[in-house]
């Protein structure tokens, strides 16, 4: 039966494919595809995890038996028996093997997928006692997952390496060319990176806002995505056919042939539109009145540099270096590893400038989902970004040294996130100087870097003169600037309707930052999602912005807007928008 689910439109286009569910689990697990040669060792990992739990339950049984009949509860004994029985359950064991063998899921993913299937069967049972057994299955699966956590994985390490590209034909679906779409409650940034290599044609998540990192990475992959779809991961089943309409924020499950035909047609039209845009690749980004505009790329991994070059980016305006730090169970990349990664990005850009932002770990980008960093109270306001870096100066110095060394191989700019205090600015500047002095003393090659600050906290936007005394350029992080100005958690779908880039207060801070930089002859760019939103291009041009940094996939569409714009006419209009109570009403035309 066809039904639709509504969420937030975050990455454009249409995807049609079979659902691959990533079940949520109370134990955080990684999701990745294994090589066919690793199938047996993955099955063995599950077996060893299960055996460890069986041994533990046997030990408990003995303890219970030793207690006198008075203390030994029958219920406890019965419970242990049930758990042991469930561990041997044929459906569970065979199901897990199926996901590993036929779909090449890593062991933990296979286990949680099978758990989800069995849990749903329990939910549908009429008998209340049997229905309650669901929590027993959940408990023992959790135990096995925990037992496996101590084991060495034979699969791909997390974000440290590039995930292998898995063609759908390797997944042994009946129809080998069928595209796959991922449906999950939530996808961690490090899992997202694993999936970045093109396995999936689209994403759907229950949670998340328009500028949550799941949405940002989906946009960077240029595939349709819907977030904030609330109960999607419960309503969709493994292998269901689904359509993701990334423009409308709608997911259609089990579409009828007529709906399918309609969306297949729309999909083709979108491909034609893209083909037309591709003609702008070699065209310079200059407005009708001759203003040159710099269109830069946002990247997450060094390999993305090639995508940026292909999209015609004039450089990298934001390299989110934190993605190198994620999913490593707290083992941070050392100076050499970071240097090599930054160097690859710099060399990949072939002489075009690369802006490397120092690590922005925290909030909805935890270093590791299993790594407790103490920022859980109010993560967006906690130990995040530069605060995290300054909390461990030697770790920060390692990154600063690596960036300076990479600058010996091409033009590099350094960018500092989340600054708000003069003391943070001073400490940062002093540490950059210390890193330079150390490298000089050691005779290590390093390059000159311009030092920039992100303006993403209202406090920073209200003390621009101070910032401009210390920094060579500024970059507006509008994703966070909106979040902190309006007190709206950018990852929370329940307040997503209030996350408004056109709020007069947000526009005022953006406009003042651009104006102050221009007045002082300093460079300024926007690297938040606003820069890639074609609905905002004319306004930003009118406010004087000449440098935009966005996902490579958005560059051509923004360029088209630039080519049609006349800044001499847009400037007075932008001032009128700024002065209006409801700026959005002037943008609608
Ligand atoms: C921003 O806040 O706008 C930004 C570019 O940084 P991030 O999205 O990585 O927080
Ligand atoms: Mg930010």
XYZ file of C-alpha atoms and ligand atoms in Angstrom:
600
model
C 0.000 0.000 0.000
C 1.364 3.406 -1.003
C 1.814 6.001 1.716
C 3.918 9.113 2.146
C 5.974 10.566 4.973
C 6.737 14.262 5.281
C 9.987 15.709 6.514
C 12.369 18.555 5.687
C 13.748 19.002 2.187
C 17.499 19.247 2.606
C 19.217 17.915 -0.495
C 17.594 18.262 -3.879
C 16.592 15.757 -6.499
C 14.695 12.524 -6.710
C 15.908 9.085 -5.685
C 14.040 5.862 -6.357
C 15.282 2.650 -4.817
C 15.061 -0.064 -2.214
C 15.276 0.826 1.457
C 18.292 -0.198 3.482
C 17.463 0.302 7.140
C 20.001 1.278 9.731
C 18.324 0.350 12.972
C 19.041 2.488 15.997
C 20.497 0.743 18.960
C 21.242 1.733 22.512
C 24.826 0.665 21.893
C 26.474 2.879 19.297
C 27.653 0.804 16.395
C 29.463 1.577 13.172
C 27.883 0.778 9.821
C 30.037 -0.085 6.862
C 30.368 -2.598 4.075
C 32.954 -5.337 4.285
C 34.940 -7.039 1.556
C 33.607 -10.450 0.425
C 36.838 -11.973 1.765
C 35.924 -10.741 5.273
C 32.553 -12.497 5.467
C 33.727 -15.487 7.489
C 35.740 -13.445 9.961
C 32.772 -11.093 10.528
C 30.521 -14.098 11.182
C 33.188 -15.342 13.552
C 33.161 -12.039 15.426
C 29.444 -12.397 16.048
C 29.966 -15.997 17.101
C 32.660 -15.021 19.599
C 30.522 -12.194 20.954
C 27.605 -14.555 21.360
C 29.774 -17.240 23.008
C 31.082 -14.708 25.507
C 27.501 -13.844 26.491
C 26.512 -17.527 26.673
C 29.461 -18.148 29.041
C 28.419 -15.206 31.181
C 24.831 -16.461 31.395
C 26.018 -19.962 32.329
C 28.092 -18.467 35.123
C 25.059 -16.571 36.339
C 22.972 -19.731 36.234
C 25.498 -21.417 38.520
C 25.418 -18.506 40.936
C 21.642 -18.645 41.001
C 21.739 -22.411 41.603
C 24.093 -21.926 44.550
C 21.707 -19.536 46.236
C 19.222 -21.270 48.460
C 15.704 -21.786 47.097
C 14.677 -18.900 49.343
C 16.922 -16.333 47.588
C 16.936 -17.788 44.144
C 14.085 -16.260 42.342
C 12.329 -18.515 39.892
C 11.828 -15.544 37.726
C 15.539 -14.859 37.458
C 16.217 -18.481 36.567
C 13.481 -18.447 33.954
C 14.813 -15.206 32.532
C 18.310 -16.617 32.150
C 16.847 -19.645 30.383
C 14.905 -17.406 27.996
C 17.997 -15.357 27.240
C 20.054 -18.454 26.544
C 17.345 -19.773 24.292
C 17.111 -16.504 22.371
C 20.861 -16.526 21.838
C 20.548 -19.845 20.034
C 17.471 -18.755 18.081
C 17.705 -20.007 14.541
C 16.044 -16.968 12.995
C 18.434 -14.605 14.744
C 21.536 -16.592 13.843
C 20.579 -17.215 10.226
C 19.346 -13.663 9.760
C 22.627 -12.186 10.930
C 24.542 -14.479 8.595
C 22.310 -13.396 5.717
C 23.028 -9.686 6.215
C 26.760 -10.348 6.408
C 26.969 -12.856 3.550
C 24.475 -11.467 1.088
C 24.593 -7.766 1.809
C 28.156 -7.441 3.118
C 27.096 -5.548 6.250
C 29.645 -5.404 9.046
C 28.846 -7.664 12.007
C 27.286 -4.998 14.248
C 25.084 -3.661 11.479
C 23.926 -7.189 10.636
C 23.066 -7.828 14.268
C 21.068 -4.630 14.751
C 19.267 -5.120 11.429
C 18.140 -8.591 12.420
C 17.178 -7.351 15.857
C 14.933 -4.749 14.257
C 13.179 -7.379 12.150
C 12.582 -9.666 15.108
C 11.504 -6.784 17.326
C 8.822 -5.841 14.812
C 7.514 -9.397 14.841
C 7.203 -9.181 18.611
C 5.377 -5.842 18.307
C 2.759 -7.517 16.139
C 2.059 -10.364 18.596
C -1.333 -10.462 20.245
C -0.190 -12.120 23.438
C 1.024 -9.450 25.883
C 3.495 -11.796 27.576
C 5.116 -12.685 24.269
C 5.125 -9.048 23.193
C 7.139 -8.187 26.256
C 9.820 -10.670 25.252
C 10.963 -8.032 22.756
C 12.946 -6.320 25.487
C 14.712 -9.629 26.187
C 15.848 -9.865 22.588
C 17.009 -6.258 22.772
C 18.924 -6.927 25.953
C 20.774 -9.945 24.693
C 21.612 -8.257 21.385
C 22.989 -5.354 23.340
C 25.082 -7.748 25.412
C 26.495 -9.365 22.282
C 27.275 -5.937 20.798
C 29.081 -4.932 23.963
C 30.987 -8.208 24.016
C 32.031 -7.533 20.418
C 33.182 -4.036 21.197
C 36.314 -5.386 22.802
C 37.197 -7.421 19.732
C 39.424 -6.378 16.887
C 37.436 -5.557 13.821
C 38.545 -7.016 10.544
C 36.387 -4.564 8.625
C 37.338 -1.174 7.359
C 38.542 1.211 10.012
C 36.277 4.214 10.407
C 36.849 7.659 9.011
C 40.612 7.143 9.017
C 40.489 5.569 5.604
C 38.357 6.042 2.585
C 35.412 3.698 2.634
C 35.380 1.235 -0.170
C 32.954 1.888 -2.926
C 30.412 -0.889 -2.972
C 28.403 -1.277 -6.117
C 24.828 -2.391 -5.582
C 25.603 -5.369 -7.780
C 27.835 -6.684 -5.000
C 24.949 -6.619 -2.582
C 23.177 -9.481 -4.280
C 19.698 -8.049 -4.460
C 17.506 -9.991 -6.852
C 17.728 -7.077 -9.263
C 21.403 -6.274 -9.221
C 21.221 -2.697 -10.509
C 18.644 -1.477 -8.081
C 19.667 1.755 -6.332
C 19.680 1.694 -2.540
C 18.382 4.387 -0.245
C 19.313 4.594 3.394
C 16.636 4.996 6.053
C 17.715 5.554 9.650
C 16.654 7.193 12.860
C 19.865 9.195 12.784
C 23.163 8.902 10.935
C 26.313 9.906 12.767
C 28.724 12.151 10.859
C 31.332 9.375 10.845
C 28.838 6.872 9.401
C 27.911 9.487 6.824
C 31.530 9.641 5.752
C 31.584 5.893 5.296
C 28.591 6.175 3.021
C 30.027 9.129 1.162
C 31.652 6.925 -1.434
C 28.494 6.580 -3.428
C 26.814 3.433 -2.167
C 23.441 5.084 -1.592
C 21.225 7.062 -3.930
C 19.446 8.929 -1.131
C 18.962 9.333 2.618
C 16.018 9.574 4.972
C 16.381 10.199 8.705
C 13.840 10.586 11.487
C 15.705 13.451 13.123
C 17.741 16.449 11.988
C 17.281 19.989 10.782
C 18.158 21.733 7.532
C 21.707 22.498 8.569
C 22.353 19.431 10.709
C 25.497 17.680 9.630
C 23.631 14.757 8.111
C 21.922 17.249 5.827
C 25.176 19.029 5.047
C 27.001 15.842 4.118
C 24.033 14.645 2.016
C 24.135 17.950 0.152
C 27.864 17.612 -0.346
C 27.238 14.192 -1.888
C 24.664 15.790 -4.146
C 22.053 13.151 -3.478
C 18.425 13.658 -2.451
C 17.744 13.570 1.254
C 14.879 14.160 3.639
C 15.563 14.659 7.351
C 13.198 15.198 10.258
C 10.889 12.500 8.861
C 10.045 11.534 12.477
C 8.871 7.911 12.301
C 10.212 6.957 8.878
C 12.610 4.350 10.225
C 9.719 2.601 11.960
C 7.305 2.762 9.046
C 9.656 1.692 6.280
C 10.781 -1.938 6.102
C 13.957 -3.450 4.682
C 13.808 -3.633 0.890
C 10.631 -1.529 0.554
C 10.591 0.476 -2.653
C 10.717 4.157 -1.839
C 10.885 7.473 -3.633
C 12.687 10.382 -2.008
C 11.576 13.754 -3.283
C 14.381 15.925 -1.945
C 12.793 19.149 -3.224
C 9.460 18.634 -1.507
C 10.787 16.827 1.587
C 8.522 13.859 0.925
C 9.173 10.134 1.066
C 6.766 7.861 -0.812
C 6.741 4.261 0.333
C 5.679 1.394 -1.897
C 4.656 3.675 -4.813
C 1.979 2.575 -7.271
C 3.047 2.148 -10.929
C 1.486 5.524 -11.839
C 3.364 7.396 -9.119
C 6.549 5.579 -10.021
C 6.204 6.596 -13.669
C 5.561 10.219 -12.715
C 8.678 10.403 -10.538
C 10.837 8.599 -13.064
C 9.826 11.299 -15.555
C 10.619 14.085 -13.050
C 13.964 12.473 -12.336
C 14.841 12.557 -16.029
C 13.820 16.221 -16.302
C 16.124 17.086 -13.416
C 18.985 15.306 -15.138
C 18.358 17.377 -18.266
C 18.375 20.577 -16.174
C 21.690 19.568 -14.716
C 23.080 18.944 -18.176
C 22.066 22.474 -19.172
C 23.765 23.974 -16.114
C 26.968 22.084 -16.928
C 27.411 24.407 -19.900
C 28.328 27.173 -17.438
C 31.384 25.283 -16.240
C 33.916 27.321 -18.182
C 32.099 30.660 -17.790
C 33.626 33.229 -15.422
C 31.398 34.220 -12.485
C 30.894 37.903 -13.298
C 27.702 39.907 -12.814
C 25.991 41.901 -15.563
C 27.670 45.052 -14.261
C 31.102 43.460 -14.334
C 31.588 42.504 -10.642
C 33.778 39.430 -10.231
C 32.442 36.872 -7.783
C 34.482 34.117 -6.167
C 32.687 30.758 -5.941
C 34.510 28.413 -3.573
C 33.887 24.864 -2.374
C 33.175 23.403 1.063
C 34.840 20.012 1.527
C 35.011 17.358 4.241
C 37.846 15.118 3.106
C 41.014 15.744 1.065
C 39.670 13.614 -1.776
C 36.769 16.072 -2.176
C 39.274 18.540 -3.652
C 39.013 16.732 -6.978
C 35.226 17.125 -6.939
C 35.687 20.826 -6.178
C 38.043 21.315 -9.129
C 35.683 19.455 -11.443
C 32.809 21.690 -10.360
C 34.844 24.743 -11.343
C 35.484 26.015 -7.794
C 37.927 28.909 -7.499
C 39.378 27.253 -4.394
C 38.269 25.681 -1.117
C 36.549 28.170 1.173
C 35.984 25.661 3.977
C 37.743 22.369 4.636
C 35.934 20.934 7.672
C 39.001 19.264 9.178
C 37.009 17.657 12.018
C 35.963 14.847 9.707
C 39.553 13.576 9.962
C 39.087 13.272 13.718
C 35.793 11.380 13.832
C 34.996 7.753 14.471
C 38.474 6.898 15.757
C 37.548 5.945 19.307
C 39.483 8.902 20.650
C 42.747 8.184 18.777
C 43.463 11.520 17.199
C 45.386 11.811 13.935
C 49.002 12.791 14.650
C 50.866 15.646 12.980
C 52.159 13.541 10.116
C 48.755 12.069 9.278
C 47.130 15.499 9.361
C 49.936 17.064 7.334
C 49.574 14.388 4.650
C 45.787 14.874 4.532
C 46.007 18.671 4.244
C 48.782 18.330 1.697
C 46.623 16.026 -0.435
C 43.862 18.639 -0.412
C 46.306 21.428 -1.303
C 47.877 19.432 -4.122
C 44.455 18.273 -5.294
C 43.467 21.916 -5.826
C 46.462 22.435 -8.117
C 47.467 25.913 -6.996
C 44.019 27.216 -6.017
C 43.703 28.414 -2.401
C 42.562 26.020 0.335
C 41.017 27.340 3.536
C 41.556 24.796 6.295
C 39.332 25.291 9.307
C 40.768 24.051 12.580
C 38.821 21.253 14.181
C 35.151 21.915 14.977
C 34.326 18.890 17.097
C 31.289 18.919 19.365
C 27.536 19.626 19.226
C 26.058 17.470 16.471
C 29.561 16.475 15.311
C 30.770 14.306 18.186
C 34.269 12.974 17.755
C 32.933 9.531 18.305
C 29.472 8.424 19.189
C 30.866 6.088 21.821
C 33.374 8.632 23.108
C 32.030 10.505 26.084
C 33.358 14.022 25.868
C 31.283 15.549 28.620
C 29.499 17.888 26.224
C 26.171 16.146 26.509
C 24.515 18.684 28.816
C 24.002 21.271 26.115
C 26.406 20.333 23.382
C 25.816 23.302 21.085
C 26.775 25.603 23.957
C 29.482 23.383 25.327
C 33.080 22.435 24.697
C 32.978 22.794 20.946
C 35.308 23.954 18.157
C 37.967 26.459 19.302
C 36.960 25.873 22.933
C 37.798 22.204 22.505
C 41.081 23.054 20.785
C 42.163 25.543 23.445
C 41.303 23.055 26.178
C 44.233 20.957 24.936
C 46.864 23.333 23.541
C 49.355 20.614 22.629
C 46.717 18.845 20.511
C 45.866 22.191 18.923
C 49.539 22.933 18.231
C 49.782 19.598 16.432
C 47.038 20.692 14.063
C 48.445 24.190 13.582
C 51.888 22.760 12.745
C 50.366 20.305 10.261
C 48.460 23.106 8.493
C 51.519 25.365 8.342
C 53.583 22.502 6.885
C 50.940 21.774 4.258
C 51.111 25.450 3.276
C 54.585 24.763 1.877
C 52.840 22.949 -0.992
C 50.400 25.611 -2.156
C 48.257 28.554 -1.019
C 46.600 27.852 2.337
C 44.466 29.970 4.633
C 43.752 29.046 8.223
C 40.268 29.538 9.645
C 39.266 29.438 13.325
C 35.692 28.439 14.284
C 33.411 29.664 17.095
C 35.495 32.495 18.516
C 33.688 34.882 20.847
C 36.219 36.142 23.391
C 39.244 38.359 23.077
C 41.142 35.925 25.302
C 40.429 33.111 22.824
C 41.632 35.274 19.960
C 44.855 36.117 21.777
C 45.545 32.522 22.764
C 44.914 31.342 19.210
C 47.164 33.965 17.643
C 49.899 33.149 20.179
C 49.662 29.416 19.470
C 49.867 29.981 15.705
C 52.985 32.064 16.332
C 54.397 29.347 18.589
C 53.779 26.701 15.909
C 55.631 28.850 13.369
C 58.539 29.432 15.775
C 58.838 25.699 16.528
C 58.903 24.753 12.860
C 61.444 27.464 12.118
C 63.668 26.251 14.957
C 63.418 22.658 13.744
C 64.238 23.649 10.178
C 60.919 22.230 8.894
C 59.485 23.623 5.682
C 56.271 25.580 6.152
C 54.315 28.232 4.282
C 52.698 31.566 4.898
C 49.025 31.435 5.853
C 46.420 34.156 6.125
C 44.618 33.824 9.451
C 40.828 34.144 9.440
C 38.004 33.896 11.956
C 34.548 32.527 11.532
C 31.750 34.849 12.516
C 29.162 32.408 13.795
C 28.310 33.650 17.262
C 26.348 36.930 17.560
C 28.936 38.184 20.066
C 31.589 37.968 17.351
C 29.404 39.821 14.858
C 28.983 42.574 17.434
C 32.730 43.077 17.955
C 33.952 43.112 14.374
C 36.495 45.883 14.891
C 38.304 43.778 17.478
C 38.249 40.726 15.210
C 39.575 42.705 12.283
C 42.534 43.944 14.343
C 43.721 40.358 14.733
C 42.547 38.588 11.580
C 43.327 38.918 7.891
C 39.831 37.940 6.770
C 36.434 36.790 8.098
C 34.107 34.011 7.060
C 30.443 34.017 8.019
C 29.267 30.669 9.381
C 25.597 31.365 8.892
C 24.476 27.904 10.014
C 25.615 28.577 13.539
C 24.997 32.312 13.391
C 21.302 31.591 12.800
C 21.287 28.899 15.496
C 22.817 31.141 18.139
C 21.005 34.349 17.163
C 17.571 32.752 17.218
C 18.276 30.140 19.931
C 17.176 27.352 17.593
C 19.011 24.055 17.698
C 19.966 23.557 14.061
C 19.672 19.775 14.401
C 16.230 19.731 16.023
C 13.433 19.117 13.548
C 10.761 20.159 16.044
C 11.889 23.804 15.843
C 13.048 23.706 12.224
C 10.202 25.999 11.153
C 11.730 28.752 13.311
C 15.217 28.387 11.831
C 14.973 31.427 9.589
C 17.904 32.741 7.516
C 15.752 35.765 6.638
C 15.073 36.831 10.207
C 15.833 40.589 10.361
C 18.290 40.084 13.227
C 20.262 37.480 11.272
C 20.353 39.658 8.164
C 21.511 42.631 10.207
C 24.493 40.695 11.583
C 25.376 39.338 8.136
C 25.070 42.774 6.516
C 27.164 44.514 9.188
C 29.936 41.931 8.895
C 30.133 42.317 5.125
C 29.997 46.115 5.345
C 32.688 46.387 8.033
C 35.081 44.112 6.139
C 34.545 46.048 2.929
C 35.088 49.336 4.755
C 38.403 48.051 6.091
C 39.447 46.455 2.797
C 39.446 42.962 4.308
C 38.147 39.850 2.605
C 34.872 38.359 3.747
C 32.995 35.296 2.598
C 29.959 33.249 3.582
C 30.617 29.529 4.057
C 27.338 28.487 5.721
C 24.522 26.860 3.766
C 23.174 30.319 2.889
C 25.982 30.684 0.327
C 24.705 27.740 -1.722
C 21.039 28.728 -1.546
C 20.138 30.300 -4.889
C 17.225 32.071 -3.217
C 19.771 34.107 -1.226
C 22.335 34.873 -3.943
C 20.879 38.208 -5.097
C 20.443 39.472 -1.552
C 24.002 38.578 -0.566
C 25.353 40.210 -3.736
C 23.266 43.294 -2.950
C 24.775 43.405 0.537
C 28.217 43.512 -1.054
C 29.318 39.891 -0.758
C 31.722 38.778 -3.477
C 32.928 35.451 -2.085
C 30.629 32.447 -1.567
C 31.680 28.993 -0.344
C 29.313 26.037 -0.827
C 29.069 22.378 -1.734
C 30.625 21.810 -5.138
C 27.272 20.583 -6.462
C 25.710 24.007 -5.839
C 28.342 26.085 -7.625
C 26.826 26.103 -11.112
C 23.325 26.987 -9.939
C 24.705 29.901 -7.905
C 26.841 30.939 -10.865
C 23.709 31.147 -12.996
C 22.242 33.605 -10.467
C 25.453 35.644 -10.469
C 25.462 35.888 -14.272
C 21.900 37.279 -14.206
C 22.560 39.785 -11.397
C 23.199 43.504 -11.589
C 24.729 44.600 -8.296
C 24.160 48.307 -8.959
C 20.418 47.611 -8.847
C 20.612 44.979 -6.129
C 22.420 47.209 -3.606
C 19.525 49.655 -2.910
C 17.030 46.783 -2.977
C 19.115 44.864 -0.400
C 19.018 47.918 1.913
C 15.227 47.954 1.617
C 15.103 44.240 2.476
C 17.315 44.905 5.482
C 15.057 47.678 6.749
C 11.872 45.650 6.334
C 10.037 43.991 9.227
C 9.440 40.904 7.138
C 12.389 40.665 4.750
C 11.098 37.390 3.331
C 8.117 39.169 1.789
C 10.439 41.195 -0.463
C 12.355 38.138 -1.593
C 9.329 36.229 -2.738
C 9.020 38.091 -6.088
C 28.460 27.375 9.839
O 28.205 27.301 11.042
O 27.804 28.072 9.041
C 29.574 26.600 9.272
C 29.955 26.757 8.022
O 30.174 25.688 10.074
P 29.534 24.250 10.419
O 28.326 24.066 9.563
O 30.577 23.240 10.136
O 29.224 24.383 11.871
Mg 29.662 26.456 12.345
